[in-house]
mmCIF file of C-alpha atoms and ligand atoms in Angstrom:
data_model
loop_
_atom_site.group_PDB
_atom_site.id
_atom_site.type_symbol
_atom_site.label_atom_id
_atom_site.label_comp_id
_atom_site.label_asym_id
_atom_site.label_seq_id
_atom_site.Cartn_x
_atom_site.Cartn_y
_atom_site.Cartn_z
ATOM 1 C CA UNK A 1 71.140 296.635 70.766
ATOM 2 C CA UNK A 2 73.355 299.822 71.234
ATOM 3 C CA UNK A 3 76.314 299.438 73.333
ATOM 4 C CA UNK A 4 75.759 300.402 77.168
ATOM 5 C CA UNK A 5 78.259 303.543 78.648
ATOM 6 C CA UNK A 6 80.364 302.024 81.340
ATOM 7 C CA UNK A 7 80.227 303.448 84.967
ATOM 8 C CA UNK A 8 82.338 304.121 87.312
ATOM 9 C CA UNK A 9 81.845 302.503 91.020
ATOM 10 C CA UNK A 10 83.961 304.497 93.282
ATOM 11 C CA UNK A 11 84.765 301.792 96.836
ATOM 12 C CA UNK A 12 84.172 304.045 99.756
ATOM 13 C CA UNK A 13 86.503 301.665 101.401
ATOM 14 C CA UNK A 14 86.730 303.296 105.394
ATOM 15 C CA UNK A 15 86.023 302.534 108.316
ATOM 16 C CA UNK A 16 83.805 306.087 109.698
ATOM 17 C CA UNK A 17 80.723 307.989 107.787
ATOM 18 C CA UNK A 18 82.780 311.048 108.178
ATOM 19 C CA UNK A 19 85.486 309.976 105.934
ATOM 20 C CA UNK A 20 83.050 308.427 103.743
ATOM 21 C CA UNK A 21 80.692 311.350 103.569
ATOM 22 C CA UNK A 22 84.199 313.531 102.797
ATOM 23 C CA UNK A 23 84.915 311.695 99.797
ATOM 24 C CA UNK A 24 81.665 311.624 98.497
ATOM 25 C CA UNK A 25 81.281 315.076 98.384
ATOM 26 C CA UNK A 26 84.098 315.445 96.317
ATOM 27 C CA UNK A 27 82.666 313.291 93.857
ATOM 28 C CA UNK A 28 79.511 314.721 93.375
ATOM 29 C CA UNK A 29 78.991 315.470 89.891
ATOM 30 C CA UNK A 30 81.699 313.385 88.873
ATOM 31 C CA UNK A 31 81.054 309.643 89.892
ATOM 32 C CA UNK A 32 77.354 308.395 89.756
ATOM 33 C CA UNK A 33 78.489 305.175 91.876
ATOM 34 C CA UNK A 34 79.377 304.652 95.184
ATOM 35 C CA UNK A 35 80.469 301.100 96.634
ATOM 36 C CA UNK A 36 79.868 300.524 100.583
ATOM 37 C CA UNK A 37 81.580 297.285 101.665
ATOM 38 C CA UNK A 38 82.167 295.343 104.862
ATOM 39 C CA UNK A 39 84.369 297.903 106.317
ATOM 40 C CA UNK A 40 81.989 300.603 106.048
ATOM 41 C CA UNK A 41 79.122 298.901 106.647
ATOM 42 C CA UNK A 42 80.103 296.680 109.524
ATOM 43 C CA UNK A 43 80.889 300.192 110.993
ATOM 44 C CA UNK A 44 78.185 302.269 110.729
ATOM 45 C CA UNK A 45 74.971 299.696 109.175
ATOM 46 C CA UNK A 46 72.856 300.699 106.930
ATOM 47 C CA UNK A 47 72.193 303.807 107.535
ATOM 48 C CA UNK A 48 74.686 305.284 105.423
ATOM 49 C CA UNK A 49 73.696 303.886 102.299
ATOM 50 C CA UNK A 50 70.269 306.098 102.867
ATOM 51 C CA UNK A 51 72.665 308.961 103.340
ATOM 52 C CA UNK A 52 74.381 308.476 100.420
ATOM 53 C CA UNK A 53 71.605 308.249 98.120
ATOM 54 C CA UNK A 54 70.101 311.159 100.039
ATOM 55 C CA UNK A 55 72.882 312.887 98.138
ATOM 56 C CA UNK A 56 71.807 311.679 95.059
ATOM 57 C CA UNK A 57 74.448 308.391 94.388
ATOM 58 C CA UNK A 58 73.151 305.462 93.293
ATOM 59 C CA UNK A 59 74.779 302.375 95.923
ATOM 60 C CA UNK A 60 76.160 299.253 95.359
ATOM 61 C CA UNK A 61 76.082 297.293 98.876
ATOM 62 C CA UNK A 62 78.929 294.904 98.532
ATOM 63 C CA UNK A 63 78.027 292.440 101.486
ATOM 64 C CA UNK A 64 79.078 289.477 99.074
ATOM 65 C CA UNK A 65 76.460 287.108 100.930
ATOM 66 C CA UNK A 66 77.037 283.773 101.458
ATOM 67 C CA UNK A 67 75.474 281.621 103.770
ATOM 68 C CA UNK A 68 72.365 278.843 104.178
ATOM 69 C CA UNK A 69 69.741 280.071 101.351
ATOM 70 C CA UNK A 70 66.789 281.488 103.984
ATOM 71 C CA UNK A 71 70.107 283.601 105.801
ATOM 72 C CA UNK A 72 70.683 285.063 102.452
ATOM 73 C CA UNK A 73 67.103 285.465 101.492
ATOM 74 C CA UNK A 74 66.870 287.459 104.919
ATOM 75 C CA UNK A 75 70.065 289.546 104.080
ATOM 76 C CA UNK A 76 69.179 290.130 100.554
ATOM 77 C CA UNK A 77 65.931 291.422 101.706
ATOM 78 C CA UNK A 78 67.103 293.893 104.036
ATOM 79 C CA UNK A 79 70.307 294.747 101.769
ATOM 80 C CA UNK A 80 67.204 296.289 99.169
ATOM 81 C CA UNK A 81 65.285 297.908 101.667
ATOM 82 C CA UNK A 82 68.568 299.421 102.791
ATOM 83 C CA UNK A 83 67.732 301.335 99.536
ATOM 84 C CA UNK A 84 71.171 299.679 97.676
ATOM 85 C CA UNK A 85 70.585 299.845 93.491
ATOM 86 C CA UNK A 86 73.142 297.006 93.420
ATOM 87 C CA UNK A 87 74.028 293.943 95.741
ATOM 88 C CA UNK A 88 75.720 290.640 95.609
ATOM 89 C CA UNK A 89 76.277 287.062 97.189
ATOM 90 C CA UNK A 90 78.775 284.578 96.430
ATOM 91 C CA UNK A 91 78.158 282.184 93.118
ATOM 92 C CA UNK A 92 80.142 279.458 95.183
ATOM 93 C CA UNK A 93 76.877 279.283 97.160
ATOM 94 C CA UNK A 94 75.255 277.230 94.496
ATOM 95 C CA UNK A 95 72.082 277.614 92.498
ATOM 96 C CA UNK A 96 69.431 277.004 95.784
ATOM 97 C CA UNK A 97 70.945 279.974 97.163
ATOM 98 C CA UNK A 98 71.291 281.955 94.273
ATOM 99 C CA UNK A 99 67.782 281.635 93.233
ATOM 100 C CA UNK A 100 66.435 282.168 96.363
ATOM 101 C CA UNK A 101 68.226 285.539 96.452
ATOM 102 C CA UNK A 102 66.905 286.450 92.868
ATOM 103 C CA UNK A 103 63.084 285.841 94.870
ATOM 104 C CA UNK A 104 64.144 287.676 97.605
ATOM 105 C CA UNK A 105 65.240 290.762 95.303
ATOM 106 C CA UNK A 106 62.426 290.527 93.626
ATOM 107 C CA UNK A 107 59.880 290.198 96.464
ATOM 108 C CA UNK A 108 61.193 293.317 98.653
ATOM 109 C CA UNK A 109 61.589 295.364 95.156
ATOM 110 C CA UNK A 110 57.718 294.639 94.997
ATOM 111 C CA UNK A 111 57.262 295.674 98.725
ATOM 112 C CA UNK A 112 58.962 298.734 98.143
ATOM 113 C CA UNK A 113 57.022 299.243 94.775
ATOM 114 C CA UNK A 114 60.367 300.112 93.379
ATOM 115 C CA UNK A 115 59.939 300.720 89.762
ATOM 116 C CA UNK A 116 63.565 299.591 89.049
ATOM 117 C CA UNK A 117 64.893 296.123 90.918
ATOM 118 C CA UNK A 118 68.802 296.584 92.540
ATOM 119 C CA UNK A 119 70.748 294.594 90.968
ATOM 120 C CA UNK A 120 71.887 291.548 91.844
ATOM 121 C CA UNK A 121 75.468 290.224 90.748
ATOM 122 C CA UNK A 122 77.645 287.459 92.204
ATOM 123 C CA UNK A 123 81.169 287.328 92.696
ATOM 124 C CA UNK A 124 83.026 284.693 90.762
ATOM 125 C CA UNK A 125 86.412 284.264 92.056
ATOM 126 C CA UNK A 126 87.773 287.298 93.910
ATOM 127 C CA UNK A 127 90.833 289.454 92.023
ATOM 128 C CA UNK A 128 93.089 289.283 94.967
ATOM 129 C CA UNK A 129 93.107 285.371 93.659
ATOM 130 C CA UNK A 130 95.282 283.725 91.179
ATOM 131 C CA UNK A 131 96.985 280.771 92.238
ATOM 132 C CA UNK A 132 95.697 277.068 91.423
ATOM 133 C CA UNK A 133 96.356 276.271 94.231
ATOM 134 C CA UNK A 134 93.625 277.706 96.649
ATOM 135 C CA UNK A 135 90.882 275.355 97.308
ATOM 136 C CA UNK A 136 88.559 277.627 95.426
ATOM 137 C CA UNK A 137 90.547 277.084 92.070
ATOM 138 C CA UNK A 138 91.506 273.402 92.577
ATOM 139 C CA UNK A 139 93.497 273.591 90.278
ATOM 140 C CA UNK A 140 92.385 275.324 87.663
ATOM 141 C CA UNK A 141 92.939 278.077 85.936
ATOM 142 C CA UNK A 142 90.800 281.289 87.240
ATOM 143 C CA UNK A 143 89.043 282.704 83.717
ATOM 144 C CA UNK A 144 87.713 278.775 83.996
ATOM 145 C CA UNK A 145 86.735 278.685 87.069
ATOM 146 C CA UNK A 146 85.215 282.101 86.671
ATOM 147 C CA UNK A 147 82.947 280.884 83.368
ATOM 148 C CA UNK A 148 81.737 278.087 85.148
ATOM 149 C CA UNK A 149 80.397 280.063 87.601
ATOM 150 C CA UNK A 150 79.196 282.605 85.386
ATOM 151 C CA UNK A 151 76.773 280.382 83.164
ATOM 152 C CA UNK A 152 75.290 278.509 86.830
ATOM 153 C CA UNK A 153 74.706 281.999 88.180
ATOM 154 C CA UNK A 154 73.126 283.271 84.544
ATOM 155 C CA UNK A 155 70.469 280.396 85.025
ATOM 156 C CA UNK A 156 69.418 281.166 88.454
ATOM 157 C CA UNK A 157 68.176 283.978 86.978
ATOM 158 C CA UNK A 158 71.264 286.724 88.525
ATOM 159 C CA UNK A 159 71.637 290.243 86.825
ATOM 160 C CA UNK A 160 75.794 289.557 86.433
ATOM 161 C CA UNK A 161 79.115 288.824 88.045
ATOM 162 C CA UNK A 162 81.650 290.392 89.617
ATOM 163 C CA UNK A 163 85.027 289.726 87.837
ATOM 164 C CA UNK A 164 88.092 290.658 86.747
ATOM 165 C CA UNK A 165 88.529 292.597 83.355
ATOM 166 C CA UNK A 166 90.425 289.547 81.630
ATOM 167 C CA UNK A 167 87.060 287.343 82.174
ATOM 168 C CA UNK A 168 85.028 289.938 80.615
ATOM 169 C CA UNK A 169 85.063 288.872 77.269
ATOM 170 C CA UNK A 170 84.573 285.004 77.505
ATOM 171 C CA UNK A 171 81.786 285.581 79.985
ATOM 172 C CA UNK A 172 79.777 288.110 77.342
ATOM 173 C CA UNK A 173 80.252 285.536 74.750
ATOM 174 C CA UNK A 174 78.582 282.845 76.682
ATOM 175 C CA UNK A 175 76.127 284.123 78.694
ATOM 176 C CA UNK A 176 75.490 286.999 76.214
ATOM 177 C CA UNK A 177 75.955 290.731 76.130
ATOM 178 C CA UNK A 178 73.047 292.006 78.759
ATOM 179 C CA UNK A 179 74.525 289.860 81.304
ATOM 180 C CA UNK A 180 76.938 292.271 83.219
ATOM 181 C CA UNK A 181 80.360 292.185 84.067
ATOM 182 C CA UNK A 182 81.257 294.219 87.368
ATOM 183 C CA UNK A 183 84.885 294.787 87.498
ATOM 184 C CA UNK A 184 87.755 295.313 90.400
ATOM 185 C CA UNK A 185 91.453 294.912 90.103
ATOM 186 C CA UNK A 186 91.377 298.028 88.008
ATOM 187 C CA UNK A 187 94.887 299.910 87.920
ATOM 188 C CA UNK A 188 96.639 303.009 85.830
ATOM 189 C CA UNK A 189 99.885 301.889 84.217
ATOM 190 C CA UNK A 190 102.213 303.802 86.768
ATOM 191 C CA UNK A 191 106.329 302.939 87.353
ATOM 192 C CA UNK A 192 105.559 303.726 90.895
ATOM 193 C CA UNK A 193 101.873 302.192 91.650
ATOM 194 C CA UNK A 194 101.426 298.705 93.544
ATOM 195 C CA UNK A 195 98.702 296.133 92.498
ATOM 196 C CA UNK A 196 98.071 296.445 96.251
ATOM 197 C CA UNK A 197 96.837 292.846 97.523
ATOM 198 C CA UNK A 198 94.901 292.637 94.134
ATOM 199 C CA UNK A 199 96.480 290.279 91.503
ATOM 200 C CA UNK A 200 94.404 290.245 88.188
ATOM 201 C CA UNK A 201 94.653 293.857 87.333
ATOM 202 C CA UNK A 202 93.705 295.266 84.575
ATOM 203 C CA UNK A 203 93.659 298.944 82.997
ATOM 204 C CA UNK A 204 90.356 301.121 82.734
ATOM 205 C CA UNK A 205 90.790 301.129 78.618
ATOM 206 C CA UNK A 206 91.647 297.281 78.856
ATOM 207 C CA UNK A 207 88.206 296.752 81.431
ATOM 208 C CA UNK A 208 86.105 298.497 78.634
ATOM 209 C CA UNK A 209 86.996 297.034 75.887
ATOM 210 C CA UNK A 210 86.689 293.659 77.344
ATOM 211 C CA UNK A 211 83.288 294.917 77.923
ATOM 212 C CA UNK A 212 83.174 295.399 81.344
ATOM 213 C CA UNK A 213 79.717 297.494 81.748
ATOM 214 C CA UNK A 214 81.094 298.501 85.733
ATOM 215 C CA UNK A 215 84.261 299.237 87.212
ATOM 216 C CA UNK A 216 85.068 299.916 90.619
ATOM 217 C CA UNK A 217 88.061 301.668 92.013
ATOM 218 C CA UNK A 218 89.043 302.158 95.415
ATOM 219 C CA UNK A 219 92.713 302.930 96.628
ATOM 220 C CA UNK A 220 93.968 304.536 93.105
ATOM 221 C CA UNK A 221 90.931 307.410 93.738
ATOM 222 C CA UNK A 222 90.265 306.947 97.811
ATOM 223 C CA UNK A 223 93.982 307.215 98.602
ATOM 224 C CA UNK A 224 95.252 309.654 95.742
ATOM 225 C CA UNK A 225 96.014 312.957 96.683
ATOM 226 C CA UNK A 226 92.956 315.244 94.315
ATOM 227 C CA UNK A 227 90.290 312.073 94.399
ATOM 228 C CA UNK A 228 87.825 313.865 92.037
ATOM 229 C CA UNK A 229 91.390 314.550 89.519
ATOM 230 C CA UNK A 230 91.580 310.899 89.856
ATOM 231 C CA UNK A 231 88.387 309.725 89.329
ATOM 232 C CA UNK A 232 88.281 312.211 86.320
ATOM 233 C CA UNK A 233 90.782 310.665 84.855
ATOM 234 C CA UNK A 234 89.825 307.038 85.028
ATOM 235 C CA UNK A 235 86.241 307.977 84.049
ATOM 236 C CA UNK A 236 88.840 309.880 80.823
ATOM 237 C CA UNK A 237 90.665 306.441 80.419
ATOM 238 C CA UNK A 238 86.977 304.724 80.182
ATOM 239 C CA UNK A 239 85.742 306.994 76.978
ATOM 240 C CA UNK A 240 84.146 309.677 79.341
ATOM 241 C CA UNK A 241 80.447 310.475 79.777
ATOM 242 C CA UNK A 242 79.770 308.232 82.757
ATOM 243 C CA UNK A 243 78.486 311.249 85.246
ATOM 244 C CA UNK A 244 74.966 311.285 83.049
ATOM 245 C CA UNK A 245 75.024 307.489 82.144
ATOM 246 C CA UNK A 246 71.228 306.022 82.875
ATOM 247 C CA UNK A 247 71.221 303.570 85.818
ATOM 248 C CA UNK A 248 70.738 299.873 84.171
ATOM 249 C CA UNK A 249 68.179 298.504 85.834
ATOM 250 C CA UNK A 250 67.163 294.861 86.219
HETATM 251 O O1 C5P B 1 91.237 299.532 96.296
HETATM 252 P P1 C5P B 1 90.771 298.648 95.162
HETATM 253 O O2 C5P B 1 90.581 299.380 93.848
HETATM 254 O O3 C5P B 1 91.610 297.389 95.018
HETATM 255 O O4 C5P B 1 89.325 298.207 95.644
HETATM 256 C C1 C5P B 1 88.569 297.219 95.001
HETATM 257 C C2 C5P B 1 87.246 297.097 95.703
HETATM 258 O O5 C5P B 1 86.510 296.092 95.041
HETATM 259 C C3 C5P B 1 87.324 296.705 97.173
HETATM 260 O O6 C5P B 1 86.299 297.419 97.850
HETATM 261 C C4 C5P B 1 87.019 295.229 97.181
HETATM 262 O O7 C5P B 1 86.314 294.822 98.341
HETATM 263 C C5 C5P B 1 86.117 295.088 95.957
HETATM 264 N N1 C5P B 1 86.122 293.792 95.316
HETATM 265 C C6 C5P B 1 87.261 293.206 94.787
HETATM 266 N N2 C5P B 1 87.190 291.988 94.191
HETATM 267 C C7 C5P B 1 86.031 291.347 94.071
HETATM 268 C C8 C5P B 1 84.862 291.931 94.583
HETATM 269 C C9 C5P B 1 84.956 293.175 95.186
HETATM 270 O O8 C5P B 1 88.343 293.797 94.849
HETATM 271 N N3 C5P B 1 85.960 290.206 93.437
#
């Protein structure tokens, strides 16, 4: 099977539709993703996801669910007919929960008559997490963790995971190359950048050829001074061509 173009997820990571609506205009034509997370859309709901896609972005709702499987199944459900192409829960939430969000998907992707389910991903172990010593980790090391969680959420039938770059490659090889690998932590080699609170980093060229098939970026475009120069030059770093990429569908 031909390799899958990478795309760029651009984290509109604020907390008012007018600063989110800003950016995205500047990134029209340039990024074909657009992230909406707790921040933006504990502040203004869903409605802003249909406004975004009303200006032609596909939308990853990053909600990260986790909670009693019917409370997801509810959230899930309403997270698709928000209109998101992309969504998440938790893999710590086990394999009840995980397939009852799959269901869920699937059931309000059939309501909708959607010819194209969202996807559905789960995070593994956050990237702002590297010490054994957090209950999550017990322990162990964070690519193991990571796998683990991987192959459970694979079987319950999920579309990926959301991890960092340096997971990339050990989760493709065991759970196969159509299972996708959504990836954060991403940072340009710069003498005078940060990691911010993120702590497995990893470079755009470094994400890809891990085979990362996503990559989302937030403070290195949202808080650079020319965001579309950024973004341009990321989506550069990545092997270009990601504006037309096809959306991958479940
Ligand atoms: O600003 P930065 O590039 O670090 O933003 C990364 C984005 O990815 C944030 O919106 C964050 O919520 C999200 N994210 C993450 N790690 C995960 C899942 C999502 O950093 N495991």
């Amino acid at each position: 099977m031909p390799k899958r173009e990478p795309q760029l997820v651009v984290a509109l990571d604020f907390q008012t539709k007018g600063e989110a609506l800003a950016l995205a205009a500047q990134l029209k034509g340039v990024a074909p993703w657009l992230k909406v997370g707790l921040e933006l859309f504990v502040a203004e709901g869903p409605g802003i996801v249909r406004e975004l896609k009303a200006l032609g972005f596909r939308v990853f709702v990053d909600l990260k669910f986790l909670d009693i499987p019917n409370t997801v199944r509810g959230a899930v459900r309403s997270a698709v007919k928000s209109g998101a192409d992309m969504l998440n829960i938790h893999a710590c939430g086990g394999a009840d929960m995980a397939r009852v969000a799959v269901a869920a998907r699937d059931e309000a992707a059939a309501e909708m008559g959607l010819d194209t389910r969202p996807l559905l991903l789960s995070v593994t172990v956050l990237t702002s997490m590297m010490d054994p010593s957090l209950p999550v980790l017990n322990g162990r090391a964070p690519a193991q963790v990571v796998l683990e969680l991987a192959k459970a959420s694979r079987a319950a039938g999920l579309d990926g995971v959301v991890c960092s770059g340096q997971e990339a490659a050990g989760i493709k090889a065991a759970c196969g190359q159509d299972f996708l690998c959504l990836t954060p932590g991403i940072r340009i080699p710069n003498p005078e950048a940060t990691p911010d609170d993120q702590r497995r980093v990893m470079t755009p060229e470094a994400a890809v050829a891990a085979g990362s098939d996503f990559l989302v970026v937030g403070r290195p475009i949202t808080r650079a001074v020319d965001p579309a120069a950024a973004a341009r030059e990321i989506l550069h770093r990545m092997g270009g061509r990601m504006a037309q990429a096809p959306l991958m569908g479940a």
